[in-house]
Amino acid sequence: MEKFEEINNHSFGLLFESVSEGIIVVNKQQIVVASNSSANKMFGYDEGELKGQHLDTLIPQKYHHQHQHHVEQFMQSSEQRQMGHGRDLYGLHKDGSQFPVEAGLNPFEQEGHHYVMAMVIDITIRKKHEQQILELNNQLEHKIEKRTKQLRKTVLELEDEIVKRKEAENKIKESLRKERELNELKTKFLSLVSHEFKTPLSGILTSTTLIGKYTQREQQEKREKHLKTIKSKVKYLNNILDDFLSVERLETGKVSYKFSNFPLSKVINEVIYDANMLLKDGQKIKYPENIDDINLHFDEKILELIFTNLINNAIKYSPENSLIDIQAFSEKDWLKIQIKDEGIGIPEKEQKYIFKRYFRAENALLNQGTGIGLNIIKSHLENLGGNINFISKENEGSTFTVKLPLTQNA
């Protein structure tokens, strides 16, 4: 439990608390080592009250033996899965009441210790709806059987009701399908972000350890190298947290924008200057032409965030000795900025999902990332009267186009 608490720092805690579903982490002995506020509220416990208790505390007595068998099998296979297929799962509230749940399980290992992260959803309302639907269907079937013996007019009325029932069922099925997809995506996202935090944290720990060994004056260059590594990893973690905070502010409507007048070249220069530090061998950025006289009335920090994300993506997903071409041109009251790369591109079948939160294309999974950036960009642009689109072909590159309202200052 102490090992897990070492990694449950502010960054990881913020991730826990930003998820609306209940999250419970147990060790190999099924002892709870962490739970977020959603899980505590769902099961009726105060903060920290669940830590150290056996997982059976949250499971009705009659399911203990059966649950023990399933957990042992799961720990042996160590594969991510959704629990409850073909059978009902129930949670036990602190007051002794039971309620139906769904649980997605995700195993992970930290410094030689095995843990399981469970995403728990209270499906009481859904179960009630399903029961209501079942009752309505039974009533409707009985009504159909009875009315088939009536006149043609009554038969026609029944046919109309059947059509409506089918439409309602299709809508319900589609809603359930989307709900399952969302749950699977969130489970996948938690696994992905856990890795995104683990990798830089391991690098920070290694560099911190090595710095302590370089005590001589002539070893200052080695110390500087590891300090630079630590700063880079901390900045990466800070960027991830900024993305999470941006998502939270956008969802709650707490985001505020600060408009000002500024030249486009100011933001472009700053972003390209920082991006040059990230270039791979032989990569080049082509600076846009004729932008010195272009002025904007916009949120400067948001525009910097947009360009930084798009240009850094172009660098990250492009090979060595490639060109990132930036172009800017105006059309009436609009400014268009294009960022074109020669990278891996986006598979055609996945392009419709590229702006969805937490989504990452299959050919990009080996690169660091959380799948949040493009979603945040699109949300900000839509809030500020702009938009973004792209064209892409796998293994040939992508071109992202940002459209902004243009203000020409005298």
mmCIF file of C-alpha atoms in Angstrom:
data_model
loop_
_atom_site.group_PDB
_atom_site.id
_atom_site.type_symbol
_atom_site.label_atom_id
_atom_site.label_comp_id
_atom_site.label_asym_id
_atom_site.label_seq_id
_atom_site.Cartn_x
_atom_site.Cartn_y
_atom_site.Cartn_z
ATOM 1 C CA MET A 1 0.000 0.000 0.000
ATOM 2 C CA GLU A 2 2.931 2.361 0.749
ATOM 3 C CA LYS A 3 4.336 1.749 -2.739
ATOM 4 C CA PHE A 4 1.074 2.799 -4.337
ATOM 5 C CA GLU A 5 0.857 5.918 -2.165
ATOM 6 C CA GLU A 6 4.264 6.968 -3.533
ATOM 7 C CA ILE A 7 2.829 7.245 -7.042
ATOM 8 C CA ASN A 8 -0.539 8.627 -5.880
ATOM 9 C CA ASN A 9 0.892 12.172 -5.950
ATOM 10 C CA HIS A 10 -0.900 15.388 -6.806
ATOM 11 C CA SER A 11 -0.823 14.618 -10.531
ATOM 12 C CA PHE A 12 -2.260 11.134 -10.162
ATOM 13 C CA GLY A 13 -4.769 12.368 -7.547
ATOM 14 C CA LEU A 14 -6.021 15.039 -9.903
ATOM 15 C CA LEU A 15 -6.570 12.394 -12.563
ATOM 16 C CA PHE A 16 -8.523 10.247 -10.079
ATOM 17 C CA GLU A 17 -10.791 13.085 -9.023
ATOM 18 C CA SER A 18 -11.409 14.312 -12.601
ATOM 19 C CA VAL A 19 -13.202 11.075 -13.524
ATOM 20 C CA SER A 20 -16.951 11.102 -12.863
ATOM 21 C CA GLU A 21 -17.174 7.302 -12.527
ATOM 22 C CA GLY A 22 -16.098 5.476 -9.393
ATOM 23 C CA ILE A 23 -12.426 4.379 -9.417
ATOM 24 C CA ILE A 24 -11.161 1.773 -6.926
ATOM 25 C CA VAL A 25 -7.585 0.410 -6.892
ATOM 26 C CA VAL A 26 -6.769 -2.841 -5.058
ATOM 27 C CA ASN A 27 -3.546 -4.761 -4.590
ATOM 28 C CA LYS A 28 -2.980 -8.461 -5.232
ATOM 29 C CA GLN A 29 -4.550 -9.320 -1.849
ATOM 30 C CA GLN A 30 -7.722 -7.418 -2.855
ATOM 31 C CA ILE A 31 -7.051 -4.685 -0.286
ATOM 32 C CA VAL A 32 -8.248 -1.232 -1.314
ATOM 33 C CA VAL A 33 -5.285 1.138 -1.717
ATOM 34 C CA ALA A 34 -7.103 4.073 -3.306
ATOM 35 C CA SER A 35 -10.593 5.276 -4.228
ATOM 36 C CA ASN A 36 -11.823 8.522 -5.738
ATOM 37 C CA SER A 37 -14.634 10.727 -4.429
ATOM 38 C CA SER A 38 -17.121 9.288 -6.950
ATOM 39 C CA ALA A 39 -16.531 5.764 -5.614
ATOM 40 C CA ASN A 40 -16.732 6.916 -1.983
ATOM 41 C CA LYS A 41 -20.029 8.664 -2.644
ATOM 42 C CA MET A 42 -21.428 5.706 -4.610
ATOM 43 C CA PHE A 43 -20.777 3.270 -1.749
ATOM 44 C CA GLY A 44 -21.536 5.722 1.081
ATOM 45 C CA TYR A 45 -18.062 6.116 2.576
ATOM 46 C CA ASP A 46 -16.088 9.155 3.694
ATOM 47 C CA GLU A 47 -12.782 10.076 2.100
ATOM 48 C CA GLY A 48 -10.041 7.602 3.115
ATOM 49 C CA GLU A 49 -12.499 5.300 4.908
ATOM 50 C CA LEU A 50 -12.204 2.539 2.305
ATOM 51 C CA LYS A 51 -8.399 2.456 2.250
ATOM 52 C CA GLY A 52 -7.081 -0.721 3.869
ATOM 53 C CA GLN A 53 -10.392 -2.597 3.702
ATOM 54 C CA HIS A 54 -10.901 -5.816 1.761
ATOM 55 C CA LEU A 55 -12.752 -5.568 -1.521
ATOM 56 C CA ASP A 56 -15.434 -7.908 -0.109
ATOM 57 C CA THR A 57 -16.619 -4.897 1.924
ATOM 58 C CA LEU A 58 -18.195 -3.570 -1.281
ATOM 59 C CA ILE A 59 -19.720 -6.893 -2.424
ATOM 60 C CA PRO A 60 -22.894 -8.545 -1.015
ATOM 61 C CA GLN A 61 -22.173 -11.597 1.160
ATOM 62 C CA LYS A 62 -23.863 -14.101 -1.148
ATOM 63 C CA TYR A 63 -21.481 -13.181 -4.000
ATOM 64 C CA HIS A 64 -18.220 -13.426 -2.018
ATOM 65 C CA HIS A 65 -17.297 -17.004 -2.966
ATOM 66 C CA GLN A 66 -18.171 -16.525 -6.621
ATOM 67 C CA HIS A 67 -16.327 -13.198 -6.777
ATOM 68 C CA GLN A 68 -13.184 -14.698 -5.175
ATOM 69 C CA HIS A 69 -13.037 -17.321 -7.957
ATOM 70 C CA HIS A 70 -13.392 -14.721 -10.721
ATOM 71 C CA VAL A 71 -10.744 -12.427 -9.197
ATOM 72 C CA GLU A 72 -8.206 -15.261 -8.938
ATOM 73 C CA GLN A 73 -8.727 -16.102 -12.604
ATOM 74 C CA PHE A 74 -8.404 -12.434 -13.555
ATOM 75 C CA MET A 75 -5.157 -11.910 -11.597
ATOM 76 C CA GLN A 76 -3.674 -14.946 -13.353
ATOM 77 C CA SER A 77 -4.569 -13.748 -16.839
ATOM 78 C CA SER A 78 -3.838 -10.020 -16.126
ATOM 79 C CA GLU A 79 -5.867 -8.914 -19.120
ATOM 80 C CA GLN A 80 -8.026 -5.779 -19.300
ATOM 81 C CA ARG A 81 -11.695 -6.761 -19.419
ATOM 82 C CA GLN A 82 -15.250 -5.683 -18.734
ATOM 83 C CA MET A 83 -16.887 -7.594 -15.864
ATOM 84 C CA GLY A 84 -20.479 -8.766 -15.790
ATOM 85 C CA HIS A 85 -20.988 -10.145 -19.291
ATOM 86 C CA GLY A 86 -23.920 -12.564 -19.095
ATOM 87 C CA ARG A 87 -24.587 -11.979 -15.398
ATOM 88 C CA ASP A 88 -25.620 -9.208 -13.024
ATOM 89 C CA LEU A 89 -23.135 -7.510 -10.673
ATOM 90 C CA TYR A 90 -24.147 -5.817 -7.419
ATOM 91 C CA GLY A 91 -22.391 -3.442 -5.057
ATOM 92 C CA LEU A 92 -22.963 -3.170 -1.295
ATOM 93 C CA HIS A 93 -23.633 0.289 0.137
ATOM 94 C CA LYS A 94 -22.344 1.137 3.618
ATOM 95 C CA ASP A 95 -25.930 1.164 4.891
ATOM 96 C CA GLY A 96 -26.376 -2.453 3.747
ATOM 97 C CA SER A 97 -28.420 -1.755 0.625
ATOM 98 C CA GLN A 98 -27.505 -3.356 -2.700
ATOM 99 C CA PHE A 99 -27.434 -1.740 -6.140
ATOM 100 C CA PRO A 100 -26.572 -2.975 -9.658
ATOM 101 C CA VAL A 101 -23.206 -1.974 -11.131
ATOM 102 C CA GLU A 102 -20.931 -2.403 -14.121
ATOM 103 C CA ALA A 103 -17.198 -2.723 -13.586
ATOM 104 C CA GLY A 104 -14.288 -2.447 -16.018
ATOM 105 C CA LEU A 105 -10.992 -3.907 -14.803
ATOM 106 C CA ASN A 106 -7.502 -2.768 -15.801
ATOM 107 C CA PRO A 107 -4.394 -4.480 -14.316
ATOM 108 C CA PHE A 108 -1.099 -2.626 -14.015
ATOM 109 C CA GLU A 109 2.271 -3.035 -12.320
ATOM 110 C CA GLN A 110 4.254 -0.416 -10.394
ATOM 111 C CA GLU A 111 7.779 -1.155 -9.140
ATOM 112 C CA GLY A 112 7.141 -4.906 -8.972
ATOM 113 C CA HIS A 113 3.751 -4.622 -7.255
ATOM 114 C CA HIS A 114 0.572 -5.732 -8.998
ATOM 115 C CA TYR A 115 -2.630 -3.688 -8.826
ATOM 116 C CA VAL A 116 -6.048 -3.709 -10.429
ATOM 117 C CA MET A 117 -7.899 -0.498 -11.284
ATOM 118 C CA ALA A 118 -11.712 -0.906 -11.399
ATOM 119 C CA MET A 119 -14.041 1.631 -13.017
ATOM 120 C CA VAL A 120 -17.464 1.190 -11.366
ATOM 121 C CA ILE A 121 -20.744 2.600 -12.683
ATOM 122 C CA ASP A 122 -24.065 2.606 -10.809
ATOM 123 C CA ILE A 123 -26.626 1.332 -13.354
ATOM 124 C CA THR A 124 -29.695 1.469 -11.106
ATOM 125 C CA ILE A 125 -31.498 3.919 -13.373
ATOM 126 C CA ARG A 126 -30.661 1.909 -16.467
ATOM 127 C CA LYS A 127 -31.994 -1.270 -14.873
ATOM 128 C CA LYS A 128 -35.223 0.518 -14.009
ATOM 129 C CA HIS A 129 -35.512 1.729 -17.584
ATOM 130 C CA GLU A 130 -34.863 -1.763 -18.920
ATOM 131 C CA GLN A 131 -37.565 -3.159 -16.642
ATOM 132 C CA GLN A 132 -39.965 -0.472 -17.777
ATOM 133 C CA ILE A 133 -39.172 -1.264 -21.388
ATOM 134 C CA LEU A 134 -39.729 -4.970 -20.746
ATOM 135 C CA GLU A 135 -43.072 -4.286 -19.108
ATOM 136 C CA LEU A 136 -44.099 -1.970 -21.915
ATOM 137 C CA ASN A 137 -43.118 -4.547 -24.517
ATOM 138 C CA ASN A 138 -45.086 -7.257 -22.706
ATOM 139 C CA GLN A 139 -48.104 -5.002 -22.540
ATOM 140 C CA LEU A 140 -47.747 -4.090 -26.172
ATOM 141 C CA GLU A 141 -47.436 -7.716 -27.283
ATOM 142 C CA HIS A 142 -50.562 -8.572 -25.334
ATOM 143 C CA LYS A 143 -52.313 -5.620 -26.907
ATOM 144 C CA ILE A 144 -51.246 -6.767 -30.385
ATOM 145 C CA GLU A 145 -52.492 -10.311 -29.759
ATOM 146 C CA LYS A 146 -55.858 -8.994 -28.628
ATOM 147 C CA ARG A 147 -56.348 -6.451 -31.409
ATOM 148 C CA THR A 148 -55.448 -8.804 -34.267
ATOM 149 C CA LYS A 149 -58.940 -10.216 -33.765
ATOM 150 C CA GLN A 150 -60.545 -6.838 -34.390
ATOM 151 C CA LEU A 151 -61.463 -4.975 -37.555
ATOM 152 C CA ARG A 152 -59.016 -3.848 -40.250
ATOM 153 C CA LYS A 153 -58.973 -0.338 -38.834
ATOM 154 C CA THR A 154 -57.766 -1.637 -35.484
ATOM 155 C CA VAL A 155 -55.134 -3.791 -37.218
ATOM 156 C CA LEU A 156 -53.781 -0.729 -39.046
ATOM 157 C CA GLU A 157 -53.563 1.168 -35.768
ATOM 158 C CA LEU A 158 -51.599 -1.684 -34.233
ATOM 159 C CA GLU A 159 -49.175 -1.727 -37.145
ATOM 160 C CA ASP A 160 -48.513 1.944 -36.537
ATOM 161 C CA GLU A 161 -47.794 1.229 -32.855
ATOM 162 C CA ILE A 162 -45.388 -1.554 -33.825
ATOM 163 C CA VAL A 163 -43.445 0.819 -36.023
ATOM 164 C CA LYS A 164 -43.163 3.308 -33.165
ATOM 165 C CA ARG A 165 -42.094 0.570 -30.768
ATOM 166 C CA LYS A 166 -39.337 -0.560 -33.146
ATOM 167 C CA GLU A 167 -38.116 2.986 -33.490
ATOM 168 C CA ALA A 168 -37.999 3.350 -29.707
ATOM 169 C CA GLU A 169 -36.128 0.046 -29.344
ATOM 170 C CA ASN A 170 -33.603 1.068 -31.994
ATOM 171 C CA LYS A 171 -32.988 4.353 -30.215
ATOM 172 C CA ILE A 172 -32.466 2.527 -26.915
ATOM 173 C CA LYS A 173 -30.081 0.027 -28.531
ATOM 174 C CA GLU A 174 -28.115 2.860 -30.118
ATOM 175 C CA SER A 175 -27.950 4.684 -26.785
ATOM 176 C CA LEU A 176 -26.666 1.566 -25.010
ATOM 177 C CA ARG A 177 -24.104 0.974 -27.766
ATOM 178 C CA LYS A 178 -22.753 4.511 -27.427
ATOM 179 C CA GLU A 179 -22.640 4.125 -23.638
ATOM 180 C CA ARG A 180 -20.587 0.928 -23.943
ATOM 181 C CA GLU A 181 -18.207 2.583 -26.407
ATOM 182 C CA LEU A 182 -17.736 5.528 -24.042
ATOM 183 C CA ASN A 183 -17.009 3.253 -21.075
ATOM 184 C CA GLU A 184 -14.488 1.255 -23.090
ATOM 185 C CA LEU A 185 -12.856 4.478 -24.276
ATOM 186 C CA LYS A 186 -12.550 5.813 -20.722
ATOM 187 C CA THR A 187 -11.018 2.552 -19.498
ATOM 188 C CA LYS A 188 -8.536 2.682 -22.382
ATOM 189 C CA PHE A 189 -7.813 6.319 -21.574
ATOM 190 C CA LEU A 190 -7.046 5.585 -17.921
ATOM 191 C CA SER A 191 -4.590 2.895 -18.963
ATOM 192 C CA LEU A 192 -2.971 5.249 -21.482
ATOM 193 C CA VAL A 193 -2.611 8.168 -19.050
ATOM 194 C CA SER A 194 -1.241 5.863 -16.345
ATOM 195 C CA HIS A 195 1.560 5.052 -18.786
ATOM 196 C CA GLU A 196 1.997 8.726 -19.743
ATOM 197 C CA PHE A 197 2.630 9.577 -16.069
ATOM 198 C CA LYS A 198 4.737 6.522 -15.294
ATOM 199 C CA THR A 199 7.320 7.081 -18.035
ATOM 200 C CA PRO A 200 8.366 10.675 -17.152
ATOM 201 C CA LEU A 201 8.175 9.958 -13.423
ATOM 202 C CA SER A 202 10.599 7.057 -13.891
ATOM 203 C CA GLY A 203 12.922 9.374 -15.839
ATOM 204 C CA ILE A 204 12.786 11.992 -13.077
ATOM 205 C CA LEU A 205 13.561 9.369 -10.418
ATOM 206 C CA THR A 206 16.519 8.018 -12.403
ATOM 207 C CA SER A 207 18.012 11.473 -13.065
ATOM 208 C CA THR A 208 17.514 12.524 -9.424
ATOM 209 C CA THR A 209 19.354 9.407 -8.255
ATOM 210 C CA LEU A 210 22.249 9.936 -10.673
ATOM 211 C CA ILE A 211 22.687 13.625 -9.778
ATOM 212 C CA GLY A 212 23.495 12.580 -6.222
ATOM 213 C CA LYS A 213 26.463 10.551 -7.515
ATOM 214 C CA TYR A 214 28.091 13.467 -9.358
ATOM 215 C CA THR A 215 29.654 15.396 -6.470
ATOM 216 C CA GLN A 216 32.859 16.606 -8.144
ATOM 217 C CA ARG A 217 33.213 20.019 -9.788
ATOM 218 C CA GLU A 218 34.377 18.482 -13.071
ATOM 219 C CA GLN A 219 31.118 16.481 -13.189
ATOM 220 C CA GLN A 220 28.981 19.636 -13.486
ATOM 221 C CA GLU A 221 28.211 18.896 -17.164
ATOM 222 C CA LYS A 222 26.675 15.544 -16.196
ATOM 223 C CA ARG A 223 24.624 17.210 -13.466
ATOM 224 C CA GLU A 224 23.360 19.799 -15.938
ATOM 225 C CA LYS A 225 22.353 17.027 -18.348
ATOM 226 C CA HIS A 226 20.180 15.304 -15.729
ATOM 227 C CA LEU A 227 18.741 18.615 -14.488
ATOM 228 C CA LYS A 228 17.701 19.349 -18.075
ATOM 229 C CA THR A 229 16.049 15.913 -18.248
ATOM 230 C CA ILE A 230 14.138 16.573 -15.022
ATOM 231 C CA LYS A 231 12.948 19.978 -16.261
ATOM 232 C CA SER A 232 11.800 18.442 -19.550
ATOM 233 C CA LYS A 233 9.854 15.643 -17.823
ATOM 234 C CA VAL A 234 8.253 18.047 -15.344
ATOM 235 C CA LYS A 235 7.206 20.347 -18.201
ATOM 236 C CA TYR A 236 5.653 17.383 -20.012
ATOM 237 C CA LEU A 237 3.687 16.380 -16.904
ATOM 238 C CA ASN A 238 2.623 19.990 -16.386
ATOM 239 C CA ASN A 239 1.323 20.135 -19.975
ATOM 240 C CA ILE A 240 -0.772 17.012 -19.370
ATOM 241 C CA LEU A 241 -2.245 18.564 -16.224
ATOM 242 C CA ASP A 242 -2.955 21.788 -18.107
ATOM 243 C CA ASP A 243 -4.870 19.730 -20.675
ATOM 244 C CA PHE A 244 -6.911 18.060 -17.937
ATOM 245 C CA LEU A 245 -7.694 21.446 -16.377
ATOM 246 C CA SER A 246 -8.675 22.825 -19.788
ATOM 247 C CA VAL A 247 -11.075 19.915 -20.279
ATOM 248 C CA GLU A 248 -12.610 20.530 -16.843
ATOM 249 C CA ARG A 249 -13.038 24.264 -17.489
ATOM 250 C CA LEU A 250 -14.552 23.661 -20.924
ATOM 251 C CA GLU A 251 -17.008 21.089 -19.549
ATOM 252 C CA THR A 252 -18.124 23.268 -16.641
ATOM 253 C CA GLY A 253 -18.234 26.469 -18.678
ATOM 254 C CA LYS A 254 -15.673 28.134 -16.382
ATOM 255 C CA VAL A 255 -13.259 29.031 -19.186
ATOM 256 C CA SER A 256 -12.782 32.776 -19.710
ATOM 257 C CA TYR A 257 -11.123 34.446 -22.679
ATOM 258 C CA LYS A 258 -8.985 37.601 -22.757
ATOM 259 C CA PHE A 259 -9.164 39.430 -26.076
ATOM 260 C CA SER A 260 -6.450 41.808 -27.223
ATOM 261 C CA ASN A 261 -5.024 43.238 -30.455
ATOM 262 C CA PHE A 262 -1.703 41.751 -31.559
ATOM 263 C CA PRO A 263 0.198 40.888 -34.767
ATOM 264 C CA LEU A 264 0.012 37.299 -35.979
ATOM 265 C CA SER A 265 3.807 37.275 -36.446
ATOM 266 C CA LYS A 266 4.334 37.656 -32.673
ATOM 267 C CA VAL A 267 2.619 34.361 -31.866
ATOM 268 C CA ILE A 268 4.076 32.552 -34.887
ATOM 269 C CA ASN A 269 7.620 33.632 -33.955
ATOM 270 C CA GLU A 270 7.280 32.462 -30.342
ATOM 271 C CA VAL A 271 5.773 29.097 -31.257
ATOM 272 C CA ILE A 272 8.328 28.327 -33.988
ATOM 273 C CA TYR A 273 11.200 29.369 -31.688
ATOM 274 C CA ASP A 274 10.108 26.805 -29.073
ATOM 275 C CA ALA A 275 9.318 24.185 -31.734
ATOM 276 C CA ASN A 276 12.860 24.373 -33.137
ATOM 277 C CA MET A 277 14.053 22.748 -29.904
ATOM 278 C CA LEU A 278 11.994 19.658 -30.761
ATOM 279 C CA LEU A 279 13.031 19.170 -34.399
ATOM 280 C CA LYS A 280 14.406 15.784 -35.415
ATOM 281 C CA ASP A 281 17.549 15.468 -37.540
ATOM 282 C CA GLY A 282 17.005 17.136 -40.893
ATOM 283 C CA GLN A 283 13.523 18.444 -40.083
ATOM 284 C CA LYS A 284 12.761 22.028 -41.105
ATOM 285 C CA ILE A 285 9.920 24.478 -40.512
ATOM 286 C CA LYS A 286 8.982 26.745 -43.401
ATOM 287 C CA TYR A 287 7.966 30.160 -42.047
ATOM 288 C CA PRO A 288 4.789 31.689 -43.513
ATOM 289 C CA GLU A 289 5.243 34.598 -45.920
ATOM 290 C CA ASN A 290 3.622 38.060 -45.894
ATOM 291 C CA ILE A 291 2.198 37.991 -42.359
ATOM 292 C CA ASP A 292 3.807 41.135 -40.916
ATOM 293 C CA ASP A 293 0.723 43.261 -41.607
ATOM 294 C CA ILE A 294 -1.829 40.748 -40.293
ATOM 295 C CA ASN A 295 -3.356 41.779 -36.956
ATOM 296 C CA LEU A 296 -5.845 39.883 -34.840
ATOM 297 C CA HIS A 297 -8.359 40.649 -32.110
ATOM 298 C CA PHE A 298 -8.259 37.321 -30.316
ATOM 299 C CA ASP A 299 -7.106 35.522 -27.156
ATOM 300 C CA GLU A 300 -3.332 35.459 -27.616
ATOM 301 C CA LYS A 301 -2.678 32.585 -25.173
ATOM 302 C CA ILE A 302 -5.342 30.392 -26.778
ATOM 303 C CA LEU A 303 -3.914 31.058 -30.250
ATOM 304 C CA GLU A 304 -0.440 30.142 -28.979
ATOM 305 C CA LEU A 305 -1.854 26.914 -27.518
ATOM 306 C CA ILE A 306 -3.509 26.063 -30.856
ATOM 307 C CA PHE A 307 -0.387 26.607 -32.978
ATOM 308 C CA THR A 308 1.897 24.900 -30.441
ATOM 309 C CA ASN A 309 -0.257 21.770 -30.428
ATOM 310 C CA LEU A 310 -0.540 21.552 -34.224
ATOM 311 C CA ILE A 311 3.124 22.285 -34.983
ATOM 312 C CA ASN A 312 4.401 19.950 -32.239
ATOM 313 C CA ASN A 313 2.129 17.214 -33.592
ATOM 314 C CA ALA A 314 3.534 17.778 -37.088
ATOM 315 C CA ILE A 315 7.069 17.360 -35.714
ATOM 316 C CA LYS A 316 6.212 14.352 -33.557
ATOM 317 C CA TYR A 317 4.422 12.386 -36.283
ATOM 318 C CA SER A 318 6.845 13.228 -39.124
ATOM 319 C CA PRO A 319 10.144 11.486 -39.939
ATOM 320 C CA GLU A 320 13.643 12.940 -40.064
ATOM 321 C CA ASN A 321 14.573 15.112 -43.063
ATOM 322 C CA SER A 322 10.974 16.247 -43.563
ATOM 323 C CA LEU A 323 9.364 19.669 -43.986
ATOM 324 C CA ILE A 324 6.666 21.309 -41.869
ATOM 325 C CA ASP A 325 5.128 23.966 -44.096
ATOM 326 C CA ILE A 326 3.161 26.825 -42.464
ATOM 327 C CA GLN A 327 1.062 29.113 -44.641
ATOM 328 C CA ALA A 328 -1.264 32.005 -43.801
ATOM 329 C CA PHE A 329 -3.671 33.884 -46.036
ATOM 330 C CA SER A 330 -6.778 36.008 -45.607
ATOM 331 C CA GLU A 331 -10.192 35.614 -47.242
ATOM 332 C CA LYS A 332 -12.503 38.604 -46.706
ATOM 333 C CA ASP A 333 -12.996 38.816 -42.903
ATOM 334 C CA TRP A 334 -11.258 35.523 -42.158
ATOM 335 C CA LEU A 335 -7.693 34.372 -41.647
ATOM 336 C CA LYS A 336 -6.649 30.840 -42.588
ATOM 337 C CA ILE A 337 -3.498 29.194 -41.240
ATOM 338 C CA GLN A 338 -2.387 25.840 -42.633
ATOM 339 C CA ILE A 339 0.143 23.467 -41.038
ATOM 340 C CA LYS A 340 1.218 20.801 -43.506
ATOM 341 C CA ASP A 341 3.495 17.867 -42.667
ATOM 342 C CA GLU A 342 4.970 14.824 -44.425
ATOM 343 C CA GLY A 343 4.240 12.425 -41.560
ATOM 344 C CA ILE A 344 2.415 9.169 -40.926
ATOM 345 C CA GLY A 345 -1.010 10.633 -41.697
ATOM 346 C CA ILE A 346 -4.344 9.506 -40.292
ATOM 347 C CA PRO A 347 -5.996 6.239 -41.428
ATOM 348 C CA GLU A 348 -9.136 7.035 -43.434
ATOM 349 C CA LYS A 349 -11.389 4.819 -41.305
ATOM 350 C CA GLU A 350 -10.359 6.733 -38.145
ATOM 351 C CA GLN A 351 -10.487 10.306 -39.449
ATOM 352 C CA LYS A 352 -14.070 10.858 -38.269
ATOM 353 C CA TYR A 353 -12.951 10.262 -34.663
ATOM 354 C CA ILE A 354 -9.834 12.476 -34.658
ATOM 355 C CA PHE A 355 -11.425 15.376 -32.719
ATOM 356 C CA LYS A 356 -13.100 13.129 -30.149
ATOM 357 C CA ARG A 357 -11.681 13.415 -26.650
ATOM 358 C CA TYR A 358 -9.164 10.698 -25.661
ATOM 359 C CA PHE A 359 -9.114 9.193 -29.172
ATOM 360 C CA ARG A 360 -5.785 8.233 -30.713
ATOM 361 C CA ALA A 361 -5.313 6.646 -34.134
ATOM 362 C CA GLU A 362 -3.837 3.144 -34.225
ATOM 363 C CA ASN A 363 -0.694 4.244 -36.068
ATOM 364 C CA ALA A 364 0.045 6.859 -33.360
ATOM 365 C CA LEU A 365 -0.184 4.684 -30.246
ATOM 366 C CA LEU A 366 3.599 4.259 -29.949
ATOM 367 C CA ASN A 367 4.051 8.043 -29.609
ATOM 368 C CA GLN A 368 3.442 9.868 -26.344
ATOM 369 C CA GLY A 369 0.079 11.593 -26.084
ATOM 370 C CA THR A 370 -3.322 11.572 -24.366
ATOM 371 C CA GLY A 371 -5.709 12.274 -27.253
ATOM 372 C CA ILE A 372 -6.931 15.507 -25.622
ATOM 373 C CA GLY A 373 -5.136 18.265 -27.550
ATOM 374 C CA LEU A 374 -7.144 18.347 -30.785
ATOM 375 C CA ASN A 375 -10.420 18.149 -28.873
ATOM 376 C CA ILE A 376 -9.420 21.145 -26.737
ATOM 377 C CA ILE A 377 -8.368 23.121 -29.838
ATOM 378 C CA LYS A 378 -11.668 22.463 -31.585
ATOM 379 C CA SER A 379 -13.675 23.431 -28.480
ATOM 380 C CA HIS A 380 -11.802 26.739 -28.027
ATOM 381 C CA LEU A 381 -12.122 27.637 -31.701
ATOM 382 C CA GLU A 382 -15.849 26.947 -31.725
ATOM 383 C CA ASN A 383 -16.265 29.080 -28.584
ATOM 384 C CA LEU A 384 -14.348 31.935 -30.227
ATOM 385 C CA GLY A 385 -16.105 31.879 -33.601
ATOM 386 C CA GLY A 386 -13.430 29.945 -35.503
ATOM 387 C CA ASN A 387 -13.092 26.380 -36.727
ATOM 388 C CA ILE A 388 -10.591 23.688 -37.711
ATOM 389 C CA ASN A 389 -10.534 20.978 -40.373
ATOM 390 C CA PHE A 390 -7.981 18.733 -42.021
ATOM 391 C CA ILE A 391 -7.132 16.511 -44.954
ATOM 392 C CA SER A 392 -4.855 13.516 -44.511
ATOM 393 C CA LYS A 393 -3.605 10.393 -46.241
ATOM 394 C CA GLU A 394 -1.881 7.596 -44.410
ATOM 395 C CA ASN A 395 1.927 7.543 -44.861
ATOM 396 C CA GLU A 396 1.797 10.770 -46.915
ATOM 397 C CA GLY A 397 1.034 13.446 -44.325
ATOM 398 C CA SER A 398 -1.679 15.765 -43.011
ATOM 399 C CA THR A 399 -2.747 19.380 -43.495
ATOM 400 C CA PHE A 400 -4.657 21.097 -40.671
ATOM 401 C CA THR A 401 -6.429 24.372 -41.452
ATOM 402 C CA VAL A 402 -7.413 26.844 -38.710
ATOM 403 C CA LYS A 403 -9.929 29.555 -39.579
ATOM 404 C CA LEU A 404 -10.058 32.724 -37.420
ATOM 405 C CA PRO A 405 -12.071 35.953 -37.543
ATOM 406 C CA LEU A 406 -9.778 38.666 -38.876
ATOM 407 C CA THR A 407 -9.418 42.264 -37.680
ATOM 408 C CA GLN A 408 -7.263 44.674 -39.666
ATOM 409 C CA ASN A 409 -5.989 47.556 -37.575
ATOM 410 C CA ALA A 410 -5.179 50.855 -39.176
#
